[in-house]
């Protein structure tokens, strides 16, 4: 059985990955403040500045696969991922790095494909690009870059915030001209398992196959919930234009049964 180490196993993405992987692989995970659902001997408390501890964990678990779904200080994370790659360079381990639509937040003129060169404006986007590059430079084709849009889950902060706002009849601020795609935590985990099991390589743009403006996405949620709701429509940057914060794919190796639409995401969340 192959061994997988999930860095950040206690987070939204990490938790969904553990659920999807735990019966097929020997799964280990790190956490920072909250324990994961794994047995205690299979999880490790780790802060991104603890590079020696990272080394110890890699030595003791000898993972075939490392999935990074960490958050934390950008500079520390960059050092951490460089150390991770240097420690794996003499092994055959593969790394799956969770990245983001923000690597394209320097160009909102169109949705972006895997083949587009990343261009970021935000510190977050710039850090993610640097981290992608460090891993690729050191580990080459053993690095897989998994770029994802906003992730929703029944137990995600985003979803809880909407439910809370509705309960308390609070105003929800939305962009009326920002086209996005979205994804579910559980669907991301299924897609990633497919990528791992089939040895797919390179960069992946995962996300709903269709795109909606942020306001349309929220309108659909609220109309399905029924009752009255308060959306405040804001323009993203200029009024007259459409902006895209979205990932598009030109890969055809993720099968249709793993694709998802915004409507299916919303139905699942409301189900
Ligand atoms: N969620 C999204 O919508 C989204 C969208 C695009 C990209 N991404 C990327 O996907 C990855 C996973 O996101 P997520 O939403 O699952 O994040 P999350 O829920 O915030 O989880 C982050 C994980 O990192 C750990 N962590 C936080 N600070 C840390 C630190 N200083 N040192 C070590 N570990 C630390 C957390 O541990 P504790 O929980 O135990 O504190 C948790 O396990 C991230 O790399 C993120 O950039 C996420």
mmCIF file of C-alpha atoms and ligand atoms in Angstrom:
data_model
loop_
_atom_site.group_PDB
_atom_site.id
_atom_site.type_symbol
_atom_site.label_atom_id
_atom_site.label_comp_id
_atom_site.label_asym_id
_atom_site.label_seq_id
_atom_site.Cartn_x
_atom_site.Cartn_y
_atom_site.Cartn_z
ATOM 1 C CA UNK A 1 0.000 0.000 0.000
ATOM 2 C CA UNK A 2 1.445 3.402 -0.970
ATOM 3 C CA UNK A 3 2.053 5.924 1.793
ATOM 4 C CA UNK A 4 0.636 9.444 1.579
ATOM 5 C CA UNK A 5 1.578 12.365 3.791
ATOM 6 C CA UNK A 6 -0.953 15.206 3.800
ATOM 7 C CA UNK A 7 0.558 18.485 4.971
ATOM 8 C CA UNK A 8 -2.320 20.494 6.435
ATOM 9 C CA UNK A 9 -4.605 17.481 6.966
ATOM 10 C CA UNK A 10 -6.794 19.326 9.468
ATOM 11 C CA UNK A 11 -7.965 21.997 7.003
ATOM 12 C CA UNK A 12 -10.967 22.053 4.670
ATOM 13 C CA UNK A 13 -9.157 20.379 1.760
ATOM 14 C CA UNK A 14 -7.039 18.142 3.997
ATOM 15 C CA UNK A 15 -10.057 16.719 5.815
ATOM 16 C CA UNK A 16 -11.812 15.861 2.536
ATOM 17 C CA UNK A 17 -8.616 14.230 1.242
ATOM 18 C CA UNK A 18 -8.192 12.105 4.365
ATOM 19 C CA UNK A 19 -11.778 10.820 3.998
ATOM 20 C CA UNK A 20 -11.270 9.936 0.358
ATOM 21 C CA UNK A 21 -7.805 8.396 0.721
ATOM 22 C CA UNK A 22 -7.789 6.634 4.078
ATOM 23 C CA UNK A 23 -9.175 3.287 2.872
ATOM 24 C CA UNK A 24 -6.913 3.053 -0.179
ATOM 25 C CA UNK A 25 -3.582 4.317 1.138
ATOM 26 C CA UNK A 26 -1.581 4.417 4.334
ATOM 27 C CA UNK A 27 -2.339 8.034 5.218
ATOM 28 C CA UNK A 28 -0.347 10.313 7.516
ATOM 29 C CA UNK A 29 -1.092 13.983 8.103
ATOM 30 C CA UNK A 30 0.136 17.111 9.816
ATOM 31 C CA UNK A 31 -1.974 19.609 11.689
ATOM 32 C CA UNK A 32 -1.244 22.920 13.351
ATOM 33 C CA UNK A 33 -4.009 23.668 15.877
ATOM 34 C CA UNK A 34 -6.741 21.045 15.356
ATOM 35 C CA UNK A 35 -6.322 17.262 15.349
ATOM 36 C CA UNK A 36 -7.319 15.317 12.240
ATOM 37 C CA UNK A 37 -9.583 12.250 12.225
ATOM 38 C CA UNK A 38 -6.577 9.906 11.825
ATOM 39 C CA UNK A 39 -5.289 7.728 14.679
ATOM 40 C CA UNK A 40 -2.874 9.686 16.907
ATOM 41 C CA UNK A 41 0.172 7.714 15.726
ATOM 42 C CA UNK A 42 -0.553 8.795 12.139
ATOM 43 C CA UNK A 43 -0.653 12.541 12.710
ATOM 44 C CA UNK A 44 1.953 15.103 13.643
ATOM 45 C CA UNK A 45 1.698 18.627 14.987
ATOM 46 C CA UNK A 46 3.816 20.783 12.702
ATOM 47 C CA UNK A 47 4.316 24.529 12.248
ATOM 48 C CA UNK A 48 5.694 25.760 8.922
ATOM 49 C CA UNK A 49 8.860 27.097 10.577
ATOM 50 C CA UNK A 50 9.746 23.674 12.060
ATOM 51 C CA UNK A 51 12.022 22.503 9.280
ATOM 52 C CA UNK A 52 13.827 19.901 11.429
ATOM 53 C CA UNK A 53 10.524 18.415 12.438
ATOM 54 C CA UNK A 54 9.492 18.246 8.784
ATOM 55 C CA UNK A 55 12.683 16.257 8.102
ATOM 56 C CA UNK A 56 11.925 13.884 10.997
ATOM 57 C CA UNK A 57 8.376 13.311 9.735
ATOM 58 C CA UNK A 58 9.616 12.578 6.208
ATOM 59 C CA UNK A 59 12.242 10.184 7.578
ATOM 60 C CA UNK A 60 9.816 8.326 9.777
ATOM 61 C CA UNK A 61 6.940 8.076 7.271
ATOM 62 C CA UNK A 62 8.928 7.712 4.004
ATOM 63 C CA UNK A 63 5.925 8.835 1.922
ATOM 64 C CA UNK A 64 5.502 7.843 -1.724
ATOM 65 C CA UNK A 65 3.236 10.851 -2.138
ATOM 66 C CA UNK A 66 3.103 14.219 -0.365
ATOM 67 C CA UNK A 67 0.071 16.482 -0.744
ATOM 68 C CA UNK A 68 0.526 20.051 0.431
ATOM 69 C CA UNK A 69 -2.614 21.894 1.483
ATOM 70 C CA UNK A 70 -1.062 24.212 4.024
ATOM 71 C CA UNK A 71 -1.650 27.797 4.918
ATOM 72 C CA UNK A 72 0.554 30.125 6.954
ATOM 73 C CA UNK A 73 3.054 32.940 6.568
ATOM 74 C CA UNK A 74 4.091 33.130 2.890
ATOM 75 C CA UNK A 75 7.851 33.495 3.398
ATOM 76 C CA UNK A 76 7.940 30.638 5.888
ATOM 77 C CA UNK A 77 5.834 28.460 3.614
ATOM 78 C CA UNK A 78 8.202 29.133 0.731
ATOM 79 C CA UNK A 79 11.217 28.042 2.827
ATOM 80 C CA UNK A 80 9.212 25.061 4.060
ATOM 81 C CA UNK A 81 8.351 23.862 0.548
ATOM 82 C CA UNK A 82 11.937 24.362 -0.630
ATOM 83 C CA UNK A 83 13.129 22.224 2.303
ATOM 84 C CA UNK A 84 10.436 19.661 1.504
ATOM 85 C CA UNK A 85 11.610 19.394 -2.098
ATOM 86 C CA UNK A 86 15.298 19.195 -1.126
ATOM 87 C CA UNK A 87 14.491 16.373 1.264
ATOM 88 C CA UNK A 88 12.630 14.464 -1.417
ATOM 89 C CA UNK A 89 15.073 15.015 -4.260
ATOM 90 C CA UNK A 90 16.900 11.704 -3.673
ATOM 91 C CA UNK A 91 13.645 9.745 -3.343
ATOM 92 C CA UNK A 92 10.975 8.750 -5.853
ATOM 93 C CA UNK A 93 8.224 10.655 -3.989
ATOM 94 C CA UNK A 94 5.718 12.777 -5.900
ATOM 95 C CA UNK A 95 4.369 16.080 -4.604
ATOM 96 C CA UNK A 96 0.861 17.439 -5.243
ATOM 97 C CA UNK A 97 0.782 21.137 -4.443
ATOM 98 C CA UNK A 98 -2.561 22.896 -3.881
ATOM 99 C CA UNK A 99 -2.398 26.250 -5.653
ATOM 100 C CA UNK A 100 -5.008 28.833 -6.573
ATOM 101 C CA UNK A 101 -6.779 30.969 -9.182
ATOM 102 C CA UNK A 102 -4.899 33.856 -7.572
ATOM 103 C CA UNK A 103 -1.798 32.983 -9.604
ATOM 104 C CA UNK A 104 -3.718 34.815 -12.376
ATOM 105 C CA UNK A 105 -4.991 37.770 -10.330
ATOM 106 C CA UNK A 106 -2.828 40.123 -12.401
ATOM 107 C CA UNK A 107 -5.073 39.530 -15.425
ATOM 108 C CA UNK A 108 -8.856 39.467 -15.018
ATOM 109 C CA UNK A 109 -9.519 39.826 -18.746
ATOM 110 C CA UNK A 110 -10.251 36.117 -19.345
ATOM 111 C CA UNK A 111 -10.425 32.699 -17.664
ATOM 112 C CA UNK A 112 -7.005 31.058 -17.639
ATOM 113 C CA UNK A 113 -5.813 27.723 -18.991
ATOM 114 C CA UNK A 114 -3.056 25.486 -17.597
ATOM 115 C CA UNK A 115 -0.861 26.629 -20.471
ATOM 116 C CA UNK A 116 -1.202 30.350 -19.650
ATOM 117 C CA UNK A 117 1.809 31.847 -17.855
ATOM 118 C CA UNK A 118 0.783 32.836 -14.314
ATOM 119 C CA UNK A 119 0.626 36.563 -13.602
ATOM 120 C CA UNK A 120 -0.241 37.719 -10.100
ATOM 121 C CA UNK A 121 -0.851 41.081 -8.477
ATOM 122 C CA UNK A 122 -1.594 39.971 -4.897
ATOM 123 C CA UNK A 123 1.085 38.847 -2.428
ATOM 124 C CA UNK A 124 -0.817 35.570 -2.067
ATOM 125 C CA UNK A 125 -0.804 34.948 -5.835
ATOM 126 C CA UNK A 126 2.878 35.886 -6.125
ATOM 127 C CA UNK A 127 3.807 33.563 -3.252
ATOM 128 C CA UNK A 128 1.880 30.676 -4.809
ATOM 129 C CA UNK A 129 3.685 31.169 -8.137
ATOM 130 C CA UNK A 130 7.070 31.176 -6.359
ATOM 131 C CA UNK A 131 6.171 28.041 -4.471
ATOM 132 C CA UNK A 132 4.984 26.247 -7.623
ATOM 133 C CA UNK A 133 8.273 27.189 -9.297
ATOM 134 C CA UNK A 134 10.528 26.125 -6.407
ATOM 135 C CA UNK A 135 8.915 22.693 -6.306
ATOM 136 C CA UNK A 136 9.098 22.284 -10.091
ATOM 137 C CA UNK A 137 12.735 23.431 -10.232
ATOM 138 C CA UNK A 138 13.842 20.907 -7.610
ATOM 139 C CA UNK A 139 11.567 17.938 -8.286
ATOM 140 C CA UNK A 140 10.748 18.456 -11.963
ATOM 141 C CA UNK A 141 7.995 16.182 -13.265
ATOM 142 C CA UNK A 142 7.458 14.715 -9.811
ATOM 143 C CA UNK A 143 5.637 17.970 -8.924
ATOM 144 C CA UNK A 144 1.965 18.231 -9.786
ATOM 145 C CA UNK A 145 0.340 21.655 -9.484
ATOM 146 C CA UNK A 146 -3.345 21.558 -8.548
ATOM 147 C CA UNK A 147 -4.896 25.000 -9.032
ATOM 148 C CA UNK A 148 -8.319 25.431 -7.486
ATOM 149 C CA UNK A 149 -11.026 28.120 -7.284
ATOM 150 C CA UNK A 150 -13.118 28.890 -4.184
ATOM 151 C CA UNK A 151 -13.753 25.616 -2.369
ATOM 152 C CA UNK A 152 -17.118 25.030 -0.750
ATOM 153 C CA UNK A 153 -17.997 22.366 1.792
ATOM 154 C CA UNK A 154 -20.861 21.746 4.174
ATOM 155 C CA UNK A 155 -18.420 22.533 6.924
ATOM 156 C CA UNK A 156 -16.566 25.402 5.242
ATOM 157 C CA UNK A 157 -16.238 28.927 6.571
ATOM 158 C CA UNK A 158 -17.727 30.286 3.328
ATOM 159 C CA UNK A 159 -20.869 28.205 3.617
ATOM 160 C CA UNK A 160 -21.251 28.812 7.355
ATOM 161 C CA UNK A 161 -20.952 32.541 6.700
ATOM 162 C CA UNK A 162 -23.873 32.462 4.227
ATOM 163 C CA UNK A 163 -26.079 30.444 6.552
ATOM 164 C CA UNK A 164 -25.219 32.792 9.415
ATOM 165 C CA UNK A 165 -25.911 35.905 7.298
ATOM 166 C CA UNK A 166 -29.287 34.555 6.231
ATOM 167 C CA UNK A 167 -30.248 33.654 9.798
ATOM 168 C CA UNK A 168 -29.302 37.080 11.043
ATOM 169 C CA UNK A 169 -30.693 38.817 7.938
ATOM 170 C CA UNK A 170 -27.318 40.412 7.298
ATOM 171 C CA UNK A 171 -26.392 42.011 3.982
ATOM 172 C CA UNK A 172 -24.203 39.800 1.749
ATOM 173 C CA UNK A 173 -21.797 41.757 -0.474
ATOM 174 C CA UNK A 174 -21.351 40.307 -3.996
ATOM 175 C CA UNK A 175 -19.644 41.319 -7.227
ATOM 176 C CA UNK A 176 -22.062 41.617 -10.117
ATOM 177 C CA UNK A 177 -19.450 41.559 -12.905
ATOM 178 C CA UNK A 178 -16.885 39.045 -11.642
ATOM 179 C CA UNK A 179 -17.212 35.658 -13.355
ATOM 180 C CA UNK A 180 -15.927 32.744 -11.254
ATOM 181 C CA UNK A 181 -15.941 29.011 -10.975
ATOM 182 C CA UNK A 182 -16.230 27.050 -7.756
ATOM 183 C CA UNK A 183 -15.606 23.555 -6.443
ATOM 184 C CA UNK A 184 -16.673 21.262 -3.599
ATOM 185 C CA UNK A 185 -14.175 19.879 -1.093
ATOM 186 C CA UNK A 186 -15.407 16.308 -1.656
ATOM 187 C CA UNK A 187 -15.290 16.622 -5.461
ATOM 188 C CA UNK A 188 -11.755 18.052 -5.354
ATOM 189 C CA UNK A 189 -10.741 15.040 -3.253
ATOM 190 C CA UNK A 190 -12.275 12.625 -5.782
ATOM 191 C CA UNK A 191 -10.576 14.395 -8.685
ATOM 192 C CA UNK A 192 -7.229 14.368 -6.911
ATOM 193 C CA UNK A 193 -7.528 10.644 -6.148
ATOM 194 C CA UNK A 194 -8.177 10.034 -9.862
ATOM 195 C CA UNK A 195 -5.101 12.114 -10.758
ATOM 196 C CA UNK A 196 -2.965 10.159 -8.281
ATOM 197 C CA UNK A 197 -4.291 6.710 -9.197
ATOM 198 C CA UNK A 198 -3.818 7.312 -12.898
ATOM 199 C CA UNK A 199 -0.377 8.886 -12.556
ATOM 200 C CA UNK A 200 -1.461 12.063 -14.383
ATOM 201 C CA UNK A 201 1.250 14.691 -14.535
ATOM 202 C CA UNK A 202 1.666 18.448 -14.861
ATOM 203 C CA UNK A 203 -0.586 21.360 -14.016
ATOM 204 C CA UNK A 204 -4.320 20.925 -13.371
ATOM 205 C CA UNK A 205 -7.092 23.506 -13.331
ATOM 206 C CA UNK A 206 -9.925 21.970 -11.335
ATOM 207 C CA UNK A 207 -13.246 23.750 -10.951
ATOM 208 C CA UNK A 208 -16.887 23.706 -11.970
ATOM 209 C CA UNK A 209 -17.224 23.271 -15.731
ATOM 210 C CA UNK A 210 -19.517 26.292 -15.993
ATOM 211 C CA UNK A 211 -18.952 29.820 -14.744
ATOM 212 C CA UNK A 212 -21.287 32.316 -13.089
ATOM 213 C CA UNK A 213 -20.855 35.819 -11.803
ATOM 214 C CA UNK A 214 -20.409 35.827 -8.066
ATOM 215 C CA UNK A 215 -23.827 37.459 -7.723
ATOM 216 C CA UNK A 216 -25.534 34.789 -9.870
ATOM 217 C CA UNK A 217 -24.007 32.040 -7.721
ATOM 218 C CA UNK A 218 -25.353 33.661 -4.549
ATOM 219 C CA UNK A 219 -28.743 34.400 -6.143
ATOM 220 C CA UNK A 220 -29.102 30.688 -7.002
ATOM 221 C CA UNK A 221 -28.290 29.646 -3.456
ATOM 222 C CA UNK A 222 -30.682 32.147 -1.962
ATOM 223 C CA UNK A 223 -33.519 31.475 -4.383
ATOM 224 C CA UNK A 224 -33.276 27.729 -3.623
ATOM 225 C CA UNK A 225 -33.339 28.478 0.074
ATOM 226 C CA UNK A 226 -36.470 30.580 -0.416
ATOM 227 C CA UNK A 227 -37.533 33.487 1.740
ATOM 228 C CA UNK A 228 -36.196 36.999 1.664
ATOM 229 C CA UNK A 229 -32.556 37.814 1.271
ATOM 230 C CA UNK A 230 -30.283 40.784 1.154
ATOM 231 C CA UNK A 231 -27.617 40.964 -1.513
ATOM 232 C CA UNK A 232 -25.659 44.158 -2.068
ATOM 233 C CA UNK A 233 -24.360 44.300 -5.631
ATOM 234 C CA UNK A 234 -20.933 45.852 -6.027
ATOM 235 C CA UNK A 235 -18.997 46.304 -9.239
ATOM 236 C CA UNK A 236 -15.572 44.680 -9.354
ATOM 237 C CA UNK A 237 -13.235 47.453 -10.506
ATOM 238 C CA UNK A 238 -15.007 49.251 -13.434
ATOM 239 C CA UNK A 239 -18.768 49.139 -13.877
ATOM 240 C CA UNK A 240 -19.146 48.457 -17.553
ATOM 241 C CA UNK A 241 -16.795 45.545 -17.950
ATOM 242 C CA UNK A 242 -16.845 41.816 -17.197
ATOM 243 C CA UNK A 243 -13.932 40.416 -15.194
ATOM 244 C CA UNK A 244 -12.899 36.780 -14.856
ATOM 245 C CA UNK A 245 -11.493 35.113 -11.771
ATOM 246 C CA UNK A 246 -11.766 31.644 -13.174
ATOM 247 C CA UNK A 247 -9.833 28.548 -14.163
ATOM 248 C CA UNK A 248 -10.399 26.845 -17.484
ATOM 249 C CA UNK A 249 -8.870 23.584 -18.593
ATOM 250 C CA UNK A 250 -7.527 22.294 -21.877
ATOM 251 C CA UNK A 251 -6.802 18.849 -20.438
ATOM 252 C CA UNK A 252 -9.105 16.007 -21.417
ATOM 253 C CA UNK A 253 -7.853 13.358 -19.018
ATOM 254 C CA UNK A 254 -10.291 14.054 -16.163
ATOM 255 C CA UNK A 255 -13.391 12.003 -17.070
ATOM 256 C CA UNK A 256 -16.885 13.488 -17.332
ATOM 257 C CA UNK A 257 -18.174 11.643 -14.263
ATOM 258 C CA UNK A 258 -15.788 13.739 -12.158
ATOM 259 C CA UNK A 259 -16.945 17.042 -13.633
ATOM 260 C CA UNK A 260 -19.305 19.232 -11.634
ATOM 261 C CA UNK A 261 -21.496 22.260 -12.360
ATOM 262 C CA UNK A 262 -22.285 25.211 -10.108
ATOM 263 C CA UNK A 263 -25.860 23.967 -9.882
ATOM 264 C CA UNK A 264 -24.685 20.574 -8.593
ATOM 265 C CA UNK A 265 -22.424 22.300 -6.073
ATOM 266 C CA UNK A 266 -25.336 24.364 -4.763
ATOM 267 C CA UNK A 267 -27.707 21.366 -4.657
ATOM 268 C CA UNK A 268 -25.142 19.382 -2.666
ATOM 269 C CA UNK A 269 -24.608 22.218 -0.194
ATOM 270 C CA UNK A 270 -28.346 22.574 0.313
ATOM 271 C CA UNK A 271 -28.972 18.812 0.456
HETATM 272 N N1 LIG B 1 -10.265 26.882 0.454
HETATM 273 C C1 LIG B 1 -10.209 27.539 -0.703
HETATM 274 O O1 LIG B 1 -11.208 28.125 -1.147
HETATM 275 C C2 LIG B 1 -8.927 27.545 -1.504
HETATM 276 C C3 LIG B 1 -8.935 28.166 -2.763
HETATM 277 C C4 LIG B 1 -7.765 28.187 -3.502
HETATM 278 C C5 LIG B 1 -6.625 27.585 -3.004
HETATM 279 N N2 LIG B 1 -6.625 27.015 -1.778
HETATM 280 C C6 LIG B 1 -5.380 26.408 -1.275
HETATM 281 O O2 LIG B 1 -5.638 25.095 -0.843
HETATM 282 C C7 LIG B 1 -4.866 24.790 0.310
HETATM 283 C C8 LIG B 1 -5.778 24.283 1.405
HETATM 284 O O3 LIG B 1 -6.731 25.285 1.723
HETATM 285 P P1 LIG B 1 -7.788 25.060 2.888
HETATM 286 O O4 LIG B 1 -8.945 25.922 2.580
HETATM 287 O O5 LIG B 1 -7.980 23.605 3.146
HETATM 288 O O6 LIG B 1 -7.014 25.726 4.114
HETATM 289 P P2 LIG B 1 -7.416 25.669 5.656
HETATM 290 O O7 LIG B 1 -8.745 25.075 5.855
HETATM 291 O O8 LIG B 1 -7.136 27.008 6.222
HETATM 292 O O9 LIG B 1 -6.329 24.618 6.229
HETATM 293 C C9 LIG B 1 -4.966 24.946 6.241
HETATM 294 C C10 LIG B 1 -4.152 23.854 6.869
HETATM 295 O O10 LIG B 1 -2.868 24.407 7.178
HETATM 296 C C11 LIG B 1 -2.625 24.314 8.589
HETATM 297 N N3 LIG B 1 -1.908 25.502 9.017
HETATM 298 C C12 LIG B 1 -2.375 26.768 9.160
HETATM 299 N N4 LIG B 1 -1.385 27.588 9.576
HETATM 300 C C13 LIG B 1 -0.289 26.818 9.715
HETATM 301 C C14 LIG B 1 1.048 27.066 10.122
HETATM 302 N N5 LIG B 1 1.451 28.285 10.481
HETATM 303 N N6 LIG B 1 1.921 26.026 10.146
HETATM 304 C C15 LIG B 1 1.531 24.780 9.789
HETATM 305 N N7 LIG B 1 0.279 24.480 9.387
HETATM 306 C C16 LIG B 1 -0.609 25.488 9.365
HETATM 307 C C17 LIG B 1 -3.994 24.202 9.237
HETATM 308 O O11 LIG B 1 -3.849 23.575 10.486
HETATM 309 P P3 LIG B 1 -4.951 23.755 11.671
HETATM 310 O O12 LIG B 1 -6.294 23.754 11.009
HETATM 311 O O13 LIG B 1 -4.718 22.533 12.530
HETATM 312 O O14 LIG B 1 -4.652 25.032 12.377
HETATM 313 C C18 LIG B 1 -4.707 23.337 8.211
HETATM 314 O O15 LIG B 1 -4.343 21.996 8.373
HETATM 315 C C19 LIG B 1 -4.104 26.055 0.676
HETATM 316 O O16 LIG B 1 -2.780 25.933 0.222
HETATM 317 C C20 LIG B 1 -4.829 27.151 -0.066
HETATM 318 O O17 LIG B 1 -3.952 28.179 -0.462
HETATM 319 C C21 LIG B 1 -7.756 26.973 -1.016
#
